[in-house]
XYZ file of C-alpha atoms in Angstrom:
600
model
C 45.561 33.148 -25.948
C 41.973 32.725 -27.120
C 38.801 34.606 -26.173
C 36.599 33.106 -28.679
C 36.128 29.224 -27.667
C 33.154 27.903 -28.866
C 30.353 27.444 -26.038
C 29.654 24.197 -24.819
C 26.920 21.779 -26.400
C 24.858 19.811 -24.177
C 25.600 16.296 -25.874
C 29.221 16.476 -25.767
C 29.345 15.682 -22.006
C 27.941 12.490 -22.582
C 29.510 11.434 -25.740
C 33.031 10.836 -24.421
C 33.971 9.511 -21.096
C 37.187 11.092 -20.990
C 35.717 14.396 -20.333
C 34.565 13.815 -16.556
C 36.149 16.530 -14.837
C 36.785 14.714 -11.436
C 38.285 16.774 -8.896
C 41.034 18.926 -10.698
C 38.482 21.702 -11.153
C 37.847 21.978 -7.653
C 41.521 22.089 -6.653
C 41.743 25.377 -8.633
C 39.117 27.324 -6.176
C 42.191 27.187 -3.741
C 42.696 31.056 -4.301
C 39.365 32.121 -3.241
C 39.078 29.585 -0.403
C 42.758 30.694 0.971
C 41.269 33.998 2.417
C 38.863 32.027 4.565
C 41.047 29.136 5.668
C 40.638 29.613 9.245
C 36.900 29.465 8.941
C 37.345 26.216 6.744
C 39.540 24.719 9.456
C 37.097 25.349 12.016
C 34.556 24.286 10.132
C 36.324 20.895 9.323
C 37.438 20.323 13.043
C 33.964 21.051 14.419
C 32.899 18.486 12.086
C 35.227 16.282 12.888
C 34.718 16.719 16.736
C 30.887 16.029 16.258
C 31.763 12.754 14.320
C 34.145 11.790 17.178
C 31.657 12.349 19.895
C 29.248 10.050 17.995
C 32.011 7.296 17.741
C 32.880 6.944 21.163
C 29.122 6.151 22.329
C 29.571 2.696 21.376
C 32.603 2.335 23.834
C 30.394 4.034 26.451
C 27.648 1.052 25.885
C 30.501 -1.458 25.886
C 31.604 -0.429 29.198
C 27.925 -0.253 30.357
C 27.191 -4.045 29.229
C 30.645 -5.075 30.418
C 30.148 -3.323 33.679
C 26.902 -2.496 35.345
C 24.908 -4.853 33.380
C 27.102 -8.024 33.602
C 27.710 -7.193 37.228
C 24.363 -6.233 38.111
C 25.707 -3.257 39.804
C 23.978 -0.111 39.023
C 26.179 2.252 40.919
C 28.582 2.588 38.138
C 25.901 3.445 35.507
C 25.473 7.119 36.629
C 28.925 8.073 35.524
C 28.660 6.361 32.250
C 25.593 7.972 31.589
C 27.008 11.499 32.219
C 29.760 10.767 29.858
C 27.206 9.842 27.288
C 25.125 12.889 28.013
C 28.454 15.169 27.784
C 29.428 13.330 24.170
C 25.664 14.010 23.077
C 25.953 17.720 24.234
C 29.022 18.292 22.633
C 28.011 16.508 19.415
C 24.850 18.928 19.335
C 27.081 21.980 20.046
C 29.908 21.056 17.455
C 27.249 20.771 14.671
C 25.888 24.116 15.522
C 29.047 25.773 15.453
C 29.843 23.924 12.312
C 26.796 25.332 10.498
C 27.759 28.802 11.559
C 31.340 28.465 10.093
C 29.709 27.206 7.091
C 27.519 30.004 6.538
C 30.448 32.539 6.972
C 32.960 30.658 4.739
C 30.794 29.368 2.054
C 28.663 32.436 1.315
C 31.911 34.366 1.409
C 33.798 32.115 -1.067
C 30.433 32.141 -3.339
C 30.426 36.099 -3.111
C 34.379 36.502 -4.056
C 33.706 33.811 -7.045
C 30.749 35.320 -8.389
C 32.321 38.779 -8.066
C 35.513 37.613 -9.993
C 33.381 35.761 -12.636
C 30.886 38.719 -13.327
C 34.037 41.088 -13.907
C 36.016 38.822 -15.872
C 33.108 38.387 -18.169
C 32.828 42.004 -18.735
C 36.524 41.873 -19.430
C 36.077 39.531 -22.310
C 35.730 41.241 -25.853
C 32.842 41.709 -27.578
C 33.613 38.684 -29.856
C 33.334 36.311 -26.952
C 29.806 37.646 -26.095
C 28.887 37.159 -29.761
C 29.391 33.365 -29.641
C 28.363 32.362 -26.157
C 24.467 32.410 -25.153
C 23.545 34.492 -22.348
C 21.719 31.574 -20.764
C 24.939 29.466 -20.518
C 26.559 32.723 -19.008
C 23.693 33.192 -16.477
C 23.602 29.552 -15.538
C 27.137 29.673 -14.524
C 26.685 32.962 -12.519
C 23.685 31.295 -10.436
C 23.371 27.468 -10.779
C 27.117 26.485 -10.748
C 28.221 28.829 -7.987
C 25.245 27.717 -5.778
C 26.421 24.141 -6.653
C 29.944 24.957 -5.553
C 28.697 26.962 -2.341
C 26.880 23.546 -1.189
C 29.874 21.615 -2.103
C 32.219 24.164 0.010
C 29.544 24.557 2.790
C 28.566 20.746 3.497
C 29.799 17.867 1.006
C 33.558 18.638 1.009
C 33.695 19.088 4.806
C 31.689 15.605 5.295
C 33.860 13.831 2.805
C 36.638 14.615 5.054
C 34.535 13.914 8.325
C 33.042 10.811 6.967
C 36.334 9.494 5.740
C 37.916 10.157 9.040
C 35.185 8.357 10.686
C 35.457 5.465 8.461
C 39.182 5.200 9.456
C 38.572 5.418 13.127
C 35.819 2.936 13.152
C 37.252 0.518 11.044
C 40.643 0.842 13.351
C 38.252 0.392 16.432
C 36.744 -2.805 14.772
C 40.072 -4.223 14.290
C 41.142 -3.413 17.662
C 37.884 -4.964 19.191
C 38.260 -8.164 17.292
C 41.043 -8.581 14.639
C 39.849 -11.194 12.496
C 36.420 -10.167 12.462
C 37.794 -6.523 11.761
C 39.740 -7.617 8.954
C 36.671 -9.713 7.506
C 34.615 -6.106 7.580
C 37.461 -4.453 5.511
C 37.738 -7.294 3.000
C 34.224 -7.343 2.409
C 33.761 -3.665 2.254
C 36.385 -2.977 -0.301
C 34.257 -3.968 -3.575
C 32.263 -0.791 -2.382
C 35.497 1.397 -3.515
C 35.214 -0.072 -6.792
C 31.499 0.374 -7.357
C 31.729 3.817 -6.053
C 34.667 4.740 -8.754
C 32.228 3.512 -11.440
C 29.325 5.271 -10.339
C 31.405 8.380 -9.786
C 32.518 8.710 -13.612
C 29.163 7.958 -14.776
C 27.431 10.567 -12.667
C 29.934 13.083 -13.439
C 29.179 12.994 -17.436
C 25.119 12.869 -16.575
C 25.653 15.876 -14.351
C 27.455 17.881 -16.825
C 25.133 17.133 -19.597
C 22.285 18.234 -17.377
C 24.030 21.424 -16.472
C 24.797 22.438 -20.158
C 20.929 21.666 -21.012
C 20.066 23.905 -17.931
C 21.862 26.517 -19.730
C 20.234 26.204 -23.039
C 17.066 26.103 -21.377
C 17.869 29.333 -19.522
C 18.507 31.066 -23.076
C 15.293 29.913 -24.417
C 13.440 31.332 -21.172
C 15.601 34.856 -21.531
C 14.870 35.091 -25.205
C 11.194 34.474 -24.847
C 10.898 37.211 -21.993
C 12.863 39.949 -23.938
C 11.084 39.219 -27.169
C 7.616 38.813 -25.557
C 6.150 41.734 -27.547
C 7.179 40.164 -31.161
C 6.032 36.643 -29.780
C 2.508 38.088 -29.028
C 2.479 40.322 -31.988
C 3.091 37.597 -34.303
C 0.990 34.918 -32.413
C 3.544 32.488 -31.797
C 3.072 31.589 -28.031
C 2.293 27.873 -29.023
C 5.495 27.902 -30.923
C 7.610 29.320 -28.335
C 5.830 27.151 -25.702
C 6.480 23.820 -27.921
C 10.222 24.815 -28.156
C 10.488 25.192 -24.412
C 8.545 22.152 -23.608
C 11.003 20.296 -25.871
C 14.031 21.771 -24.195
C 12.464 20.910 -20.947
C 11.572 17.392 -21.626
C 15.044 16.904 -22.771
C 16.358 18.596 -19.345
C 13.984 16.227 -17.640
C 15.306 13.304 -19.536
C 18.956 14.266 -18.443
C 18.042 14.885 -14.873
C 16.105 11.287 -14.801
C 19.481 9.525 -15.904
C 21.108 11.176 -12.841
C 18.192 9.684 -10.782
C 18.463 6.074 -12.344
C 22.429 6.399 -11.618
C 21.969 7.711 -8.141
C 18.883 5.236 -7.199
C 21.480 2.194 -8.689
C 24.297 3.621 -6.512
C 22.283 3.993 -3.377
C 20.935 0.712 -3.557
C 24.223 -0.803 -3.719
C 25.430 1.264 -0.986
C 22.253 0.548 0.856
C 21.971 -3.625 0.484
C 25.577 -4.922 0.229
C 26.531 -3.612 3.804
C 23.362 -5.204 5.211
C 25.041 -8.531 3.636
C 28.058 -7.804 5.613
C 26.153 -6.985 8.688
C 24.505 -10.693 8.650
C 28.269 -11.963 8.613
C 29.309 -9.689 11.359
C 26.507 -10.756 13.258
C 27.400 -14.482 12.957
C 30.900 -13.982 13.237
C 30.452 -11.843 16.320
C 28.155 -14.482 18.017
C 30.684 -17.394 17.318
C 33.347 -15.366 18.836
C 31.554 -14.473 21.973
C 30.663 -18.270 22.381
C 34.136 -19.521 22.095
C 35.270 -16.701 24.415
C 37.016 -14.423 21.761
C 34.886 -11.501 22.507
C 32.981 -10.269 25.288
C 29.318 -9.457 25.045
C 29.956 -5.680 25.866
C 32.769 -5.574 23.106
C 30.187 -7.624 20.732
C 27.388 -4.971 21.238
C 30.180 -2.314 20.556
C 31.408 -4.006 17.409
C 27.909 -4.220 16.026
C 27.060 -0.449 16.896
C 30.409 0.760 15.512
C 29.317 -1.540 12.509
C 26.123 0.206 11.960
C 27.940 3.552 12.807
C 29.951 2.836 9.610
C 26.970 2.187 7.522
C 25.840 5.950 7.298
C 29.240 7.294 6.442
C 29.126 4.633 3.455
C 25.306 5.299 2.230
C 26.033 9.035 2.663
C 29.047 8.555 0.445
C 26.748 8.123 -2.355
C 25.072 11.588 -1.865
C 28.388 13.317 -1.262
C 30.174 11.963 -4.153
C 27.308 13.143 -6.480
C 27.540 16.517 -5.196
C 31.232 16.685 -5.580
C 30.791 15.338 -9.288
C 28.325 18.155 -9.531
C 30.771 20.869 -8.020
C 33.461 19.530 -10.205
C 31.477 19.736 -13.439
C 30.175 23.382 -12.002
C 33.903 24.291 -11.498
C 34.755 22.937 -14.848
C 32.117 24.914 -16.519
C 33.072 28.441 -14.534
C 36.676 27.563 -15.433
C 35.803 27.577 -19.139
C 35.069 30.892 -18.735
C 37.809 32.142 -16.292
C 40.327 30.434 -18.527
C 39.674 32.601 -21.461
C 41.808 35.600 -21.790
C 40.903 38.807 -23.076
C 42.784 39.809 -26.407
C 41.724 43.477 -25.991
C 43.546 44.847 -23.055
C 45.625 47.991 -22.031
C 49.133 48.135 -23.551
C 52.330 47.301 -21.531
C 53.188 50.833 -22.066
C 50.075 53.136 -22.562
C 50.508 56.493 -24.275
C 48.454 59.492 -23.299
C 46.440 61.467 -25.946
C 48.021 65.000 -26.829
C 45.983 68.057 -25.300
C 44.260 69.607 -28.132
C 41.319 71.339 -28.568
C 39.939 69.013 -31.252
C 40.931 65.480 -32.170
C 41.711 63.982 -35.435
C 40.342 60.369 -36.252
C 41.932 58.297 -39.034
C 41.703 54.810 -40.282
C 44.989 53.618 -42.293
C 44.629 50.735 -44.361
C 42.317 49.178 -41.877
C 41.165 45.444 -42.643
C 38.757 43.096 -40.273
C 37.264 39.925 -40.529
C 35.103 38.450 -37.624
C 37.135 35.970 -35.719
C 36.560 32.284 -37.017
C 35.777 33.817 -40.500
C 37.931 34.018 -43.492
C 35.480 36.726 -45.239
C 37.061 40.127 -44.705
C 34.167 42.730 -43.955
C 36.562 45.615 -44.377
C 39.729 45.776 -46.871
C 42.227 48.787 -46.789
C 39.804 51.382 -45.585
C 41.573 54.726 -45.291
C 39.599 57.642 -44.133
C 40.842 61.190 -42.468
C 38.458 62.749 -40.454
C 40.114 66.093 -39.415
C 40.005 67.974 -36.059
C 36.441 69.075 -35.368
C 35.068 67.884 -38.399
C 31.843 66.177 -38.642
C 31.890 63.000 -41.179
C 28.820 60.916 -42.420
C 29.216 57.393 -43.477
C 26.934 56.081 -46.036
C 26.927 52.555 -47.382
C 24.423 49.951 -48.269
C 22.818 47.754 -45.681
C 25.373 45.085 -44.446
C 28.362 46.860 -45.890
C 30.170 47.199 -42.626
C 29.308 50.758 -41.374
C 28.686 49.385 -37.694
C 31.602 47.173 -37.718
C 34.002 50.113 -38.593
C 32.418 52.372 -36.009
C 32.999 49.623 -33.454
C 36.855 49.671 -34.310
C 37.274 53.299 -32.955
C 36.626 52.199 -29.185
C 38.016 48.781 -29.516
C 35.138 46.805 -29.125
C 36.900 45.022 -31.775
C 40.356 45.497 -33.106
C 41.483 45.534 -36.445
C 42.833 42.653 -38.390
C 45.307 44.678 -40.161
C 46.102 48.539 -40.323
C 45.347 50.751 -37.207
C 43.195 53.438 -36.286
C 44.347 56.443 -34.591
C 43.295 59.545 -32.397
C 45.694 62.331 -33.029
C 48.441 60.343 -34.378
C 48.099 57.476 -31.413
C 47.038 54.144 -32.436
C 43.960 53.248 -30.044
C 45.719 50.311 -29.074
C 48.288 52.484 -27.556
C 45.787 53.850 -25.313
C 44.511 52.866 -22.240
C 40.968 51.396 -22.413
C 39.340 53.481 -19.799
C 41.250 56.506 -21.315
C 40.164 55.646 -24.797
C 36.476 54.694 -23.886
C 36.282 58.203 -21.949
C 37.441 60.004 -24.784
C 35.131 58.314 -27.290
C 31.477 58.188 -27.008
C 29.247 55.926 -28.956
C 25.572 55.860 -29.435
C 23.923 52.586 -31.187
C 21.528 52.247 -33.499
C 19.932 49.567 -31.184
C 19.573 51.653 -28.018
C 20.149 49.532 -24.945
C 19.128 50.672 -21.558
C 19.432 49.402 -18.313
C 16.863 48.703 -15.358
C 17.899 51.761 -13.695
C 17.029 55.221 -13.563
C 16.904 57.648 -15.953
C 19.825 59.650 -14.269
C 21.802 56.254 -13.783
C 21.414 55.230 -17.562
C 22.489 58.817 -18.641
C 25.576 58.949 -16.627
C 26.219 55.099 -16.662
C 28.990 55.199 -13.718
C 29.982 58.889 -14.250
C 29.550 59.712 -10.462
C 30.560 63.141 -10.717
C 28.654 64.163 -13.521
C 27.525 67.916 -13.129
C 23.801 68.673 -13.308
C 24.072 71.113 -16.055
C 25.738 68.593 -18.420
C 22.954 66.013 -17.957
C 20.499 68.868 -18.506
C 22.394 70.020 -21.659
C 22.575 66.537 -22.939
C 18.718 65.834 -22.598
C 18.281 68.915 -24.348
C 20.369 68.104 -27.061
C 18.809 64.657 -27.561
C 15.070 66.277 -27.075
C 14.263 63.931 -24.225
C 12.477 66.409 -22.221
C 9.801 63.781 -21.956
C 11.738 62.295 -18.848
C 10.708 65.341 -16.686
C 7.113 64.020 -17.341
C 7.750 60.591 -16.104
C 6.246 59.874 -12.221
C 9.572 60.803 -10.439
C 11.448 62.813 -13.203
C 15.313 61.662 -13.613
C 14.995 59.148 -10.766
C 12.393 57.004 -12.420
C 13.351 53.564 -13.066
C 12.618 52.597 -16.511
C 12.131 48.981 -16.355
C 14.550 46.105 -17.961
C 16.036 47.253 -21.025
C 14.035 50.614 -21.043
C 10.772 48.718 -22.308
C 8.738 50.785 -20.818
C 9.553 53.565 -23.098
C 8.952 53.920 -26.942
C 11.927 52.970 -29.339
C 12.233 56.834 -30.201
C 12.325 57.497 -26.294
C 14.926 55.099 -25.779
C 17.086 56.148 -28.739
C 17.050 59.723 -27.503
C 18.313 58.744 -24.208
C 20.983 56.779 -25.720
C 21.834 59.977 -27.563
C 21.824 61.876 -24.693
C 24.213 59.268 -22.899
C 26.765 59.782 -25.717
C 26.636 63.687 -26.173
C 27.050 63.968 -22.023
C 30.106 65.634 -21.214
C 31.264 66.541 -24.584
C 33.649 63.791 -25.423
C 36.679 64.720 -27.966
C 35.220 61.870 -30.520
C 31.633 61.155 -30.924
C 30.578 57.958 -33.009
C 26.822 57.739 -33.756
C 25.729 54.912 -35.531
C 22.420 55.780 -37.292
C 21.096 57.654 -33.884
C 17.991 59.033 -35.518
C 16.484 56.014 -36.999
C 13.596 55.665 -34.298
C 12.809 59.031 -34.337
C 9.579 60.884 -36.276
C 10.099 63.460 -38.633
C 9.444 66.295 -35.941
C 11.513 65.016 -33.292
C 14.229 64.335 -35.746
C 14.430 68.045 -36.889
C 14.682 69.242 -33.152
C 17.308 66.823 -32.420
C 19.166 67.521 -35.609
C 19.124 71.170 -34.592
C 20.267 70.593 -31.031
C 22.994 68.021 -32.178
C 24.398 70.361 -34.724
C 25.589 72.718 -31.772
C 27.147 69.753 -30.219
C 29.066 68.861 -33.228
C 30.716 72.020 -33.484
C 32.600 71.124 -30.681
C 33.770 67.601 -31.087
C 35.030 65.251 -34.007
C 32.252 63.023 -34.969
C 31.681 60.067 -37.298
C 27.976 59.556 -37.772
C 26.475 56.546 -39.752
C 23.769 57.776 -41.735
C 20.635 56.665 -43.727
C 18.486 59.464 -44.029
C 19.491 62.310 -46.321
C 18.744 64.710 -43.448
C 21.408 63.163 -41.311
C 23.821 63.533 -44.139
C 23.301 67.170 -44.110
C 24.747 67.188 -40.538
C 27.918 66.225 -41.953
C 30.837 68.427 -43.292
C 31.806 65.526 -45.440
C 30.517 62.393 -46.680
C 32.447 58.870 -46.885
C 31.048 56.188 -49.059
C 31.716 52.735 -48.139
C 31.208 49.925 -50.553
C 32.905 46.467 -51.045
C 34.648 47.144 -47.716
C 36.429 49.999 -49.027
C 35.992 53.692 -48.880
C 35.472 54.521 -52.350
C 34.916 58.007 -52.460
C 34.819 61.021 -50.000
C 33.594 64.654 -50.427
C 30.650 66.806 -49.437
C 27.055 65.977 -50.004
C 26.813 68.061 -53.301
C 30.253 66.648 -54.588
C 29.001 62.986 -54.289
C 25.509 63.824 -55.463
C 27.237 65.344 -58.606
C 29.808 62.489 -59.199
C 28.901 59.422 -57.634
C 25.886 57.361 -59.044
C 26.246 54.908 -56.439
C 25.776 57.648 -53.480
C 22.886 59.071 -55.361
C 21.123 55.823 -55.553
C 21.661 55.016 -52.130
C 20.026 58.383 -50.936
C 17.301 58.415 -53.561
C 16.177 54.689 -52.298
C 16.155 56.098 -48.640
C 14.207 59.277 -49.521
C 11.570 57.311 -51.239
C 11.625 55.009 -48.158
C 11.028 58.162 -46.183
C 8.486 59.620 -48.371
C 6.426 56.043 -48.204
C 6.880 56.197 -44.366
């Protein structure tokens, strides 16, 4: 199984003709369509009924011409007019019912598919999200699913209805005049070949445009999230140029689609006119020689004209179908990736102990697709109730090591255990309930302060929330316009960096987890706030087992012991005083941090 497939590149879709997805991806939508098959069948039958009502009108016209008009007898006209009226009303009513069924079925299918795609993306490991741009995923969640909804609710139904109309009308043409009907069939046969050519061509161009749209969405998202940096560095012209270039490339791809459709529609629109000329000449000859009545000739021409619209509409329907096939292909590119960080087949429960032990046993790790190990034979034992500080130079793998505890990544070799149980033997929900993390880059969501703190813990006690706020020295939340119910905006950008970090810390300590992992949680705090947070955090750390990535000497002093990470290994473990005395590398690291802290 794989979870780290490379994201699609826009130019790939047009370089190779054999990549056109065709109808196969659309057939894979059956599990989502099946619950609404009743509404789908109703939608199809009403569309077919409306088409049939339209098709019967020329036969009524034939009866009018051969009857009342030919015999100059208007007495029979009213009955035929009533039939035509009934057919018209039936067609309108059936089209109304079809649109109602379309709304029920297509919107429900889109909702279910969107839910499952989002859930699947959430289940994929961090390594997948490291490699795929958010814009590509966003375009699949929005644009591609909307394309599928239009196909299911309209194009799919009318592909069937138009195909049925073509068959019925063709059969009626042959029935009315065998030779002339066969001529129509033979002359329209080239349309099938032309359609197939443009179908494959449009499919490739549609896929390229969809991928380029995802790339452009990434550019927009990054610009929106990084607007402060862009403005601060005066990079608006450069970012505008990047966007303009991407938008121009997308426009070129969309224009290629337009040119293909224009050529296709021109063929579908012009060629049948030639066939109509042949039909008219042949029909007049047949009438002149008594092989066809005037009413039958009028009906024949009317039916042929009735045949033109399904043929012309076929171009648009095939275009929508190809876009839908490409959209389904893009969606299943994500859905087909299987998460490799999953619950074990036979999960184990953690023992019920007051304090947990966290151990790294011969742990090695390399990022997917890389042959360069970040960690090599890491051994570290954090005793029950102990606080361990992890110190290393920038880029040495501190954050990677902490991510292994909650299985954001899995070890390449060795294992991580909690109370002797390999974390891979625990249910993910249990593991991530017992292990809490606070990252250096605090991530908040467009929600209220309370929702950000509890983050799905619906039954969190109010006292625990208040205690977590006190520990993180995040009392500023009570001064916000609506207190804990204040919405803090996308990614918490309405707050300062220190405020965001304090809320992230409060979220981590909420509920007193068995294992607390803090990745440099105080880096964005001023000295005064840092001192208050450290005093409160020291009380929390006495009730849990903790691993803290530390840069500042003051943070190191929170720990009972310190581990020095270098060259992907734990090279020394001891108290702060012991390492200062015996490890020049440790002394130099903290000395550099102290100098930087003094300068700041």
